[in-house]
PDB file of C-alpha atoms in Angstrom:
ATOM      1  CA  UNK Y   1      54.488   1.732 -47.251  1.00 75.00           C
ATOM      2  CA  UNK Y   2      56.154   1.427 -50.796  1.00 79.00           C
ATOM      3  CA  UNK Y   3      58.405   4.844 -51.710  1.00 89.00           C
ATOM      4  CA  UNK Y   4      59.715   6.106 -54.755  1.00 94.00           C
ATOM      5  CA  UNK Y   5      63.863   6.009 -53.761  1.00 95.00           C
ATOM      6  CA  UNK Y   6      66.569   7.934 -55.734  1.00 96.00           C
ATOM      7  CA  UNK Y   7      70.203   7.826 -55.504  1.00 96.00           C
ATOM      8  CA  UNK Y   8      72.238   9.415 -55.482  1.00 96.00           C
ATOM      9  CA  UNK Y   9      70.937  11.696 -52.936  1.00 94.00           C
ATOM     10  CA  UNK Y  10      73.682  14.586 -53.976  1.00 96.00           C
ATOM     11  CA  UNK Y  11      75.892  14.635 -57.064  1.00 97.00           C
ATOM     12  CA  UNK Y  12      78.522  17.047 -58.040  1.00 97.00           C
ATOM     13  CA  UNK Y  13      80.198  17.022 -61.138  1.00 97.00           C
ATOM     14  CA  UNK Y  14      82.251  19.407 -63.599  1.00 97.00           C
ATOM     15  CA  UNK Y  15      80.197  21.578 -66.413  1.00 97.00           C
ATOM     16  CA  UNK Y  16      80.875  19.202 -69.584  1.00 97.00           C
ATOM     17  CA  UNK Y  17      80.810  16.532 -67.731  1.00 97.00           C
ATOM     18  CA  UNK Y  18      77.803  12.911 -68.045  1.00 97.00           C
ATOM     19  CA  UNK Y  19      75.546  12.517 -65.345  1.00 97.00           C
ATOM     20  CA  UNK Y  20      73.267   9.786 -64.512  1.00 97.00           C
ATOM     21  CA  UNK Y  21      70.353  10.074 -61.951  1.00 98.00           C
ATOM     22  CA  UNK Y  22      68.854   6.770 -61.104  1.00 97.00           C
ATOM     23  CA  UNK Y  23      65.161   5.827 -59.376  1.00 97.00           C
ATOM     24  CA  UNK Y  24      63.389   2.789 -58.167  1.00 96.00           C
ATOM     25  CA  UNK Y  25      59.704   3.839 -58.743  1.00 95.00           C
ATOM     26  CA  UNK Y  26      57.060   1.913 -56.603  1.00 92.00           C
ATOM     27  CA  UNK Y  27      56.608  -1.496 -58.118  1.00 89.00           C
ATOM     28  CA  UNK Y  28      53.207  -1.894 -59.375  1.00 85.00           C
ATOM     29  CA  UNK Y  29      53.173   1.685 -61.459  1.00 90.00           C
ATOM     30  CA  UNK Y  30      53.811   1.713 -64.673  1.00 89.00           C
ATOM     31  CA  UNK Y  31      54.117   5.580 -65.284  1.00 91.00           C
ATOM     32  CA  UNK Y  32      57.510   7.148 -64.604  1.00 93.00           C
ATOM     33  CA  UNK Y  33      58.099  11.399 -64.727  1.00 95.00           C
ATOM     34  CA  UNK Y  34      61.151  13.477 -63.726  1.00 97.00           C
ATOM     35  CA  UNK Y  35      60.482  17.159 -62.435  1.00 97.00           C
ATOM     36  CA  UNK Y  36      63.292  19.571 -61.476  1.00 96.00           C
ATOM     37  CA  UNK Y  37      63.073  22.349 -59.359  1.00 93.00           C
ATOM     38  CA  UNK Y  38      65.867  24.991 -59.367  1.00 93.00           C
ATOM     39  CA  UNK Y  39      66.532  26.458 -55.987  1.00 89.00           C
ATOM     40  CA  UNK Y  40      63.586  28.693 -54.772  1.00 84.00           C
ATOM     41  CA  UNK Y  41      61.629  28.591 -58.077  1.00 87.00           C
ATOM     42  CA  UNK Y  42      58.999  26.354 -58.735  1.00 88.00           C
ATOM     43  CA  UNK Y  43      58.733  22.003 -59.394  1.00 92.00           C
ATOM     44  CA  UNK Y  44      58.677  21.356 -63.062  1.00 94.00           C
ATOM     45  CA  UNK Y  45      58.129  18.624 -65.461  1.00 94.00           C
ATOM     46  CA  UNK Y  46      60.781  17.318 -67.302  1.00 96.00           C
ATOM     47  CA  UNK Y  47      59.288  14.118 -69.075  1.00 95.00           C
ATOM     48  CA  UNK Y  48      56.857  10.965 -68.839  1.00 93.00           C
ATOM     49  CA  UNK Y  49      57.533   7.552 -69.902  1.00 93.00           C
ATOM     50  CA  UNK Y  50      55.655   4.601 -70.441  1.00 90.00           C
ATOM     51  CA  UNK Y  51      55.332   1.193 -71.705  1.00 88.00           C
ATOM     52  CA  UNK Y  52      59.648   2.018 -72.166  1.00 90.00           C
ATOM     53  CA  UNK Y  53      58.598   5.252 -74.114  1.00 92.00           C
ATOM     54  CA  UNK Y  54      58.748   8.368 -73.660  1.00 94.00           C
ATOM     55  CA  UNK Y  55      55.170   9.734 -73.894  1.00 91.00           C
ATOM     56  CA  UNK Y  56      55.481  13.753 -73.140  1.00 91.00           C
ATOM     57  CA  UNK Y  57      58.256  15.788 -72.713  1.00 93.00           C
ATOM     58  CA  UNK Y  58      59.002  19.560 -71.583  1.00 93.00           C
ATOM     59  CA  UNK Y  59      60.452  21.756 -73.753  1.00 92.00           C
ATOM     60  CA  UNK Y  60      63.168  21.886 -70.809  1.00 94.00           C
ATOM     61  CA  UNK Y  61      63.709  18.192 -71.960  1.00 95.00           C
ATOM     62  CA  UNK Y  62      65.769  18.654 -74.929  1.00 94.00           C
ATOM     63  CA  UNK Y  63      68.321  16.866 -76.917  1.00 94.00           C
ATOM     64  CA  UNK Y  64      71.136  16.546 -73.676  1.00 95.00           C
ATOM     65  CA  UNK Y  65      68.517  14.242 -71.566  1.00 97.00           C
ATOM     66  CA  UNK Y  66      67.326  10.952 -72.241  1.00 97.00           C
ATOM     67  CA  UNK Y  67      65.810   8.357 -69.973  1.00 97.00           C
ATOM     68  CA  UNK Y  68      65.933   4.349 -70.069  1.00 94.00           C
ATOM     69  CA  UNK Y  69      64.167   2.255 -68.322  1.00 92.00           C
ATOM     70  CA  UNK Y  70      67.258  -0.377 -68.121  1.00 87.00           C
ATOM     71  CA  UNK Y  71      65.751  -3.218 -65.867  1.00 87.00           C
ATOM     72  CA  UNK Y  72      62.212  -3.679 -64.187  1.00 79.00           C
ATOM     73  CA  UNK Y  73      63.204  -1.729 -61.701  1.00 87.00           C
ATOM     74  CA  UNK Y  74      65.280   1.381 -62.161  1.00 93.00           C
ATOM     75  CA  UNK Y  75      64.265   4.476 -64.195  1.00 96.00           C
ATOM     76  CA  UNK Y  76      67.375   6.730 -65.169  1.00 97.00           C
ATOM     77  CA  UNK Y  77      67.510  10.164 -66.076  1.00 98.00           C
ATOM     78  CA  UNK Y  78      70.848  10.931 -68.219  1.00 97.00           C
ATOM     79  CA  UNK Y  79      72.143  14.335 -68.494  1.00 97.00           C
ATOM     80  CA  UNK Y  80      75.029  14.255 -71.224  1.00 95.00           C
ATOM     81  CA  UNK Y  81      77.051  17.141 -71.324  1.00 94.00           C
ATOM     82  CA  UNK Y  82      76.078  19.312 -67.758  1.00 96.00           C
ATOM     83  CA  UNK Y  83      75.905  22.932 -68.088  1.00 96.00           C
ATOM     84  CA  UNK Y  84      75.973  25.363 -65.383  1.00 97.00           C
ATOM     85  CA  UNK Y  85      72.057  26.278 -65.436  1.00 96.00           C
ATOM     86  CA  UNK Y  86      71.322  22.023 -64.846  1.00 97.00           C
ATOM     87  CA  UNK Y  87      71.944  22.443 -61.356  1.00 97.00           C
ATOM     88  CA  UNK Y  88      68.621  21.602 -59.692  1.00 97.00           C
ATOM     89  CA  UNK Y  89      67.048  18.981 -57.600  1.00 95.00           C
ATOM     90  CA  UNK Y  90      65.599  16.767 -59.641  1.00 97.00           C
ATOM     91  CA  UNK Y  91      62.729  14.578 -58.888  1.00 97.00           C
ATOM     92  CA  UNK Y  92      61.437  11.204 -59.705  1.00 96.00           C
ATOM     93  CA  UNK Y  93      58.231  10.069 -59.487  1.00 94.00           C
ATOM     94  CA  UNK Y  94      55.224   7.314 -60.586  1.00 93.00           C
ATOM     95  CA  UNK Y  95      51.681   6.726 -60.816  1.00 91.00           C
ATOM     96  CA  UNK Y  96      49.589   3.720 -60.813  1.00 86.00           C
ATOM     97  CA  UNK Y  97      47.065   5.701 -63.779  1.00 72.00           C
ATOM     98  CA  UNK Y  98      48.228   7.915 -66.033  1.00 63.00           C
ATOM     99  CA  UNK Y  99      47.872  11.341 -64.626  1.00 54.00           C
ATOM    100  CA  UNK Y 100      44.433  10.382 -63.194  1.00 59.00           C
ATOM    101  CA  UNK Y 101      45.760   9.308 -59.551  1.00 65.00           C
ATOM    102  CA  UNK Y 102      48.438  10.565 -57.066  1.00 83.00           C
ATOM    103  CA  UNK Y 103      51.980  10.982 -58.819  1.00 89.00           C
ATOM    104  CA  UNK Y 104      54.173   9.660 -55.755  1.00 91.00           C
ATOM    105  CA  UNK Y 105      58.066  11.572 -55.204  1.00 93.00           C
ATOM    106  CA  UNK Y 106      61.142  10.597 -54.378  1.00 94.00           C
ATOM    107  CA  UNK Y 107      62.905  12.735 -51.944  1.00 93.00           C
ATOM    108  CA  UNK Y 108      65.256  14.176 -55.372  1.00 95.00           C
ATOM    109  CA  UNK Y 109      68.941  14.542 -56.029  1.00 97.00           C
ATOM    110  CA  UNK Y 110      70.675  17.638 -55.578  1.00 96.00           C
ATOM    111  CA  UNK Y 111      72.622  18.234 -59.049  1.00 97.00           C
ATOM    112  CA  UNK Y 112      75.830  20.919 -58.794  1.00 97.00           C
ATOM    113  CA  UNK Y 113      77.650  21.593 -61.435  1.00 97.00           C
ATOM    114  CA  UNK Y 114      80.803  23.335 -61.019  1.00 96.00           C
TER     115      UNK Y 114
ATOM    116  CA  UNK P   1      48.870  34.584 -62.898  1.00 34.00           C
ATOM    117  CA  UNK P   2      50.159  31.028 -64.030  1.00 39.00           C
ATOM    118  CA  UNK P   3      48.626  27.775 -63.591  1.00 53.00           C
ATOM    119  CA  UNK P   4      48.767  26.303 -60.086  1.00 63.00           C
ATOM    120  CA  UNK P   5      49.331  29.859 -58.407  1.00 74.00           C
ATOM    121  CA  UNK P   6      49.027  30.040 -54.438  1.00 76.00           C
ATOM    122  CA  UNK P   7      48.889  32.377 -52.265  1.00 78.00           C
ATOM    123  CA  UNK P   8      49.335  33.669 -49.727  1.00 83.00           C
ATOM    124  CA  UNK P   9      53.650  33.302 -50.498  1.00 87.00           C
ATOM    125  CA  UNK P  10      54.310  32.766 -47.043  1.00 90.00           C
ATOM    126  CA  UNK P  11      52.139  32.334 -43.919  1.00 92.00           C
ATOM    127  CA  UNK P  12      53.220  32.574 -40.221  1.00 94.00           C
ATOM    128  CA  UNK P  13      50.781  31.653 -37.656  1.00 94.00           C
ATOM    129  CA  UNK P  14      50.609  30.059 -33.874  1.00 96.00           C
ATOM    130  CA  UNK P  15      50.473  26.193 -33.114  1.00 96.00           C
ATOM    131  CA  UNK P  16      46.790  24.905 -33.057  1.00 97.00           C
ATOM    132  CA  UNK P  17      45.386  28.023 -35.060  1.00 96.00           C
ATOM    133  CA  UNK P  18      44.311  26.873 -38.762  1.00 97.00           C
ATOM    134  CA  UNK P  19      46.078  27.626 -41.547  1.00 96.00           C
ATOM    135  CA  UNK P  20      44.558  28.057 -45.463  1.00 95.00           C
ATOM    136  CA  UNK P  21      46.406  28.735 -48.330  1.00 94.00           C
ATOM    137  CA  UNK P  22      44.647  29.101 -52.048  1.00 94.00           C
ATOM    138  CA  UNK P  23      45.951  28.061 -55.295  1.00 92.00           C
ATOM    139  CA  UNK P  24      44.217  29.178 -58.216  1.00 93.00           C
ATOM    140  CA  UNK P  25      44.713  27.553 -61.910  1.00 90.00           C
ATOM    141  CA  UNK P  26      43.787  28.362 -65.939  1.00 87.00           C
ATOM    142  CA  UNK P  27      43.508  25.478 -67.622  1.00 85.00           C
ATOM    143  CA  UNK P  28      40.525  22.845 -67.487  1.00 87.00           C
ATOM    144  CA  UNK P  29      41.711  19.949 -65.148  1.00 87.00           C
ATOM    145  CA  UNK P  30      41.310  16.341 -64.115  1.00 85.00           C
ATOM    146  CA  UNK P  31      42.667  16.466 -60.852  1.00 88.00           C
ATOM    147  CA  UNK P  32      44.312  19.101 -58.383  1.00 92.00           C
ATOM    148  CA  UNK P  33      46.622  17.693 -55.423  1.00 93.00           C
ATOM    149  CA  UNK P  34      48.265  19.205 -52.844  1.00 95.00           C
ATOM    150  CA  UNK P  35      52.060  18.534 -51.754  1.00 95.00           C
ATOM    151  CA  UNK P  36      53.963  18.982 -49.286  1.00 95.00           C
ATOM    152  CA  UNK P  37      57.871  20.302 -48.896  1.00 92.00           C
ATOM    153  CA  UNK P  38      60.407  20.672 -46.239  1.00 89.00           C
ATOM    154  CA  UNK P  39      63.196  22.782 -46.685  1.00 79.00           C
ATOM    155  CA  UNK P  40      65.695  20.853 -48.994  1.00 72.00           C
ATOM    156  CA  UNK P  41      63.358  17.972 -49.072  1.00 79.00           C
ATOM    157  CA  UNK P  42      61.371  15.897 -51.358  1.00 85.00           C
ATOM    158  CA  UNK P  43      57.334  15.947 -52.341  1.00 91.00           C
ATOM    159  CA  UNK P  44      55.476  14.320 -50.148  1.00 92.00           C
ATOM    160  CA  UNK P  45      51.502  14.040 -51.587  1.00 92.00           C
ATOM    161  CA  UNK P  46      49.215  15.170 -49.657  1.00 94.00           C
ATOM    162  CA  UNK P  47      45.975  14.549 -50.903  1.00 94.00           C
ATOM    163  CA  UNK P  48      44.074  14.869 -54.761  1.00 93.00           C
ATOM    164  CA  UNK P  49      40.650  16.381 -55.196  1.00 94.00           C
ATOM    165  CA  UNK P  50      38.934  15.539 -58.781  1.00 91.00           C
ATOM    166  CA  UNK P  51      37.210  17.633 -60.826  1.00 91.00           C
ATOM    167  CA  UNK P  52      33.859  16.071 -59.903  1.00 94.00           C
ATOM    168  CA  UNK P  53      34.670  16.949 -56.051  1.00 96.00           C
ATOM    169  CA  UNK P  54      34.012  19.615 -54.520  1.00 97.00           C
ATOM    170  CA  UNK P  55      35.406  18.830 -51.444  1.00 97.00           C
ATOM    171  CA  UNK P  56      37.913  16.146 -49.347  1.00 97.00           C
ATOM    172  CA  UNK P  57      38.613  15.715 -45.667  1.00 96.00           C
ATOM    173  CA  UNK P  58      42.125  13.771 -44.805  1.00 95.00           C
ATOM    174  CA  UNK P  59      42.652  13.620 -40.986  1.00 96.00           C
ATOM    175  CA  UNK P  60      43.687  17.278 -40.041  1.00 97.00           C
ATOM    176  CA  UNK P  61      43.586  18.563 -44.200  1.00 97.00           C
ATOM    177  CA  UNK P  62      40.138  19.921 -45.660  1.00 98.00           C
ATOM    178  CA  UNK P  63      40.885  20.621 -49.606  1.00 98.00           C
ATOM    179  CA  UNK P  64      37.873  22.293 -51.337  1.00 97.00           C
ATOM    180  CA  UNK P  65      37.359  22.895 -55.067  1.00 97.00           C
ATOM    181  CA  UNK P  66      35.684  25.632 -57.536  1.00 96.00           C
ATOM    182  CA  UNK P  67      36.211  24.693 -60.826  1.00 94.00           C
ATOM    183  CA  UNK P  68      34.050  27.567 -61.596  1.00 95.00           C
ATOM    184  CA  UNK P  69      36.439  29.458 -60.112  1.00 95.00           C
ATOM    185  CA  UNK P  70      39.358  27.663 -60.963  1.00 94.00           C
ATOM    186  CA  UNK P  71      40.481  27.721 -57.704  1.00 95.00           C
ATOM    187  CA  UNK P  72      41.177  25.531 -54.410  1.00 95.00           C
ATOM    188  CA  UNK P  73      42.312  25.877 -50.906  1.00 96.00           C
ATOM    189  CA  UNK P  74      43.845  23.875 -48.203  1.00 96.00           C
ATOM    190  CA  UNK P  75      43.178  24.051 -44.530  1.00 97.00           C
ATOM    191  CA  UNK P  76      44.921  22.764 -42.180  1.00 97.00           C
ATOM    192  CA  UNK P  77      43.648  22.755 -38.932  1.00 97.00           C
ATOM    193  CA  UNK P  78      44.900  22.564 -35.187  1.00 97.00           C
ATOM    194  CA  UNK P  79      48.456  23.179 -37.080  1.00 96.00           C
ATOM    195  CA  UNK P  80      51.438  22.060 -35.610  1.00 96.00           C
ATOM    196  CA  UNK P  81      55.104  23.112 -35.534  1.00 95.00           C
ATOM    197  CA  UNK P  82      55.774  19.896 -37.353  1.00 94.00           C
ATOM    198  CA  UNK P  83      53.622  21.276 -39.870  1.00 96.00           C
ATOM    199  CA  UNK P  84      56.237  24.160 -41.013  1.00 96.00           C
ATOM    200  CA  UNK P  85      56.542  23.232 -45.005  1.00 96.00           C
ATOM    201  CA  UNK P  86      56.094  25.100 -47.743  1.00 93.00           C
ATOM    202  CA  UNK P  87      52.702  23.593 -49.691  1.00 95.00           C
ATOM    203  CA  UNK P  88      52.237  23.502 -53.347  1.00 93.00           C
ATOM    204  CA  UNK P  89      49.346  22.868 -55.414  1.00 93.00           C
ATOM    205  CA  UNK P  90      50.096  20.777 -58.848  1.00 93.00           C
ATOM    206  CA  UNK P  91      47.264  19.939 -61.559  1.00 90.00           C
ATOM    207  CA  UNK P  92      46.966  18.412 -64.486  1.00 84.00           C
ATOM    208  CA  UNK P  93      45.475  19.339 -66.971  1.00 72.00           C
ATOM    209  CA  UNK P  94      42.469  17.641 -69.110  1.00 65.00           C
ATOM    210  CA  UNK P  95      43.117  16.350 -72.272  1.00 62.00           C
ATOM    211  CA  UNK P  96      45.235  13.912 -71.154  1.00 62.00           C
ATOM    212  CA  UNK P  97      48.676  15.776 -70.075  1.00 66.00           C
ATOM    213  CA  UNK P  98      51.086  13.873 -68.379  1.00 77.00           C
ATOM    214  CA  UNK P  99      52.826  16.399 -66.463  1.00 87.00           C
ATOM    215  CA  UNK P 100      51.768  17.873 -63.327  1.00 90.00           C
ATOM    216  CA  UNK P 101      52.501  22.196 -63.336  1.00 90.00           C
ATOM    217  CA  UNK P 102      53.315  23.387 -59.873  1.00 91.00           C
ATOM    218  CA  UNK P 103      52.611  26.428 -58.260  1.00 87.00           C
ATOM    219  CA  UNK P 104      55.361  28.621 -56.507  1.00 86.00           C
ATOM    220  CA  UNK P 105      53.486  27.481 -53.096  1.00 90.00           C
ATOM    221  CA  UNK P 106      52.905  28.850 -49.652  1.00 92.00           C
ATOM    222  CA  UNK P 107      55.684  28.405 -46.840  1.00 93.00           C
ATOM    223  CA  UNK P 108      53.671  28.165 -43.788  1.00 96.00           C
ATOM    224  CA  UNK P 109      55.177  28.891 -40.417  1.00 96.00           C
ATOM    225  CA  UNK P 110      53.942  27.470 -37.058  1.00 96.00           C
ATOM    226  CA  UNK P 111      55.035  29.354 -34.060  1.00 94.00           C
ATOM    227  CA  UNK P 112      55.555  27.301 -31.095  1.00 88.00           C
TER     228      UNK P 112
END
């Protein structure tokens, strides 16, 4: 059965520092979200993309993330300058219809920043 | 309460009872869906009830809906150990929102 895969599955890095999280989606959808979810509080959205735009975003999603679509098949999330308070698992996922059917997860990366 | 809010928090029962946990929401929605967590692990989907439905069997999982209510539940029943998750409920919400809002879900317990 087709997944959603991320990698890598647990990234630490030093406050300051670039990170990139990277995602295969499944291969027929064509809408692509991150979520994070800090430890013990709830999943949230981060930002959809589509058609290589981005077509919502959180207010969580500001000026230190972007996302590129680079190839058919990968779907990044960048994080440029980590602060403390990123450390999360974050979560990729995609949909075959735009909100309208199942959003399918990856199994997340584990962010630390130190 | 916020959007996508379950309850009970946390839920210990015996293997085979059932087990239900609620969600209730705000908003007008398209969908609801139900996911499932393991400790430290990803969202696994579980099943999504429209707004039109009122209810949806999957094997062991009975999801019903009350959008008069704004409100859902999940049952799972003849539970199983391997069943110990924590459950959220996630909708989205009509008008065309991209992004699903989580609830702060139910970790359910199965006693062996």
């Amino acid at each position: 059965e087709p997944e959603v895969t991320q990698t890598p599955s647990h990234q630490v890095t030093q406050m300051g520092q670039e990170v990139i999280l990277r995602c295969v989606p499944i291969s027929n959808h064509l809408y692509f979200y991150w979520y994070r979810q800090i430890l013990g509080q709830k999943v949230e959205f981060l930002v959809s993309f589509y058609n290589n735009e981005i077509s919502e975003k959180s207010e969580i999603f500001d000026d230190q993330f972007s996302v590129e679509r680079p190839d058919g098949s990968n779907f990044t999330l960048k994080i440029r300058s980590t602060k403390l308070e990123d450390s999360a698992m974050y979560f990729c996922a995609s949909s075959d219809q735009r909100a309208r059917n199942e959003q399918f997860f990856g199994p997340g990366t584990r962010l630390t920043v130190l | 309460s916020q959007q996508g809010e379950e309850d009970p928090q946390a839920l210990s029962i015996q293997e085979g009872e059932n087990a239900t946990m609620n969600c209730s929401y705000k908003t007008s929605i398209n969908n609801l869906q139900w996911y499932r967590q393991n400790s430290g692990r990803g969202l696994v989907h579980l099943i999504l009830i429209r707004s039109n439905e009122r209810e949806k069997h999957s094997g062991r999982l009975r999801v019903t809906l009350d959008t008069s209510k704004k409100s859902s539940s999940l049952l799972i029943t003849a539970s199983r150990a391997a069943d110990t998750a924590s459950y959220f409920c996630a909708t989205d919400a009509r008008g065309g929102a991209d992004g699903l809002t989580f609830g702060k879900g139910t970790h359910l317990i199965i006693q062996p």
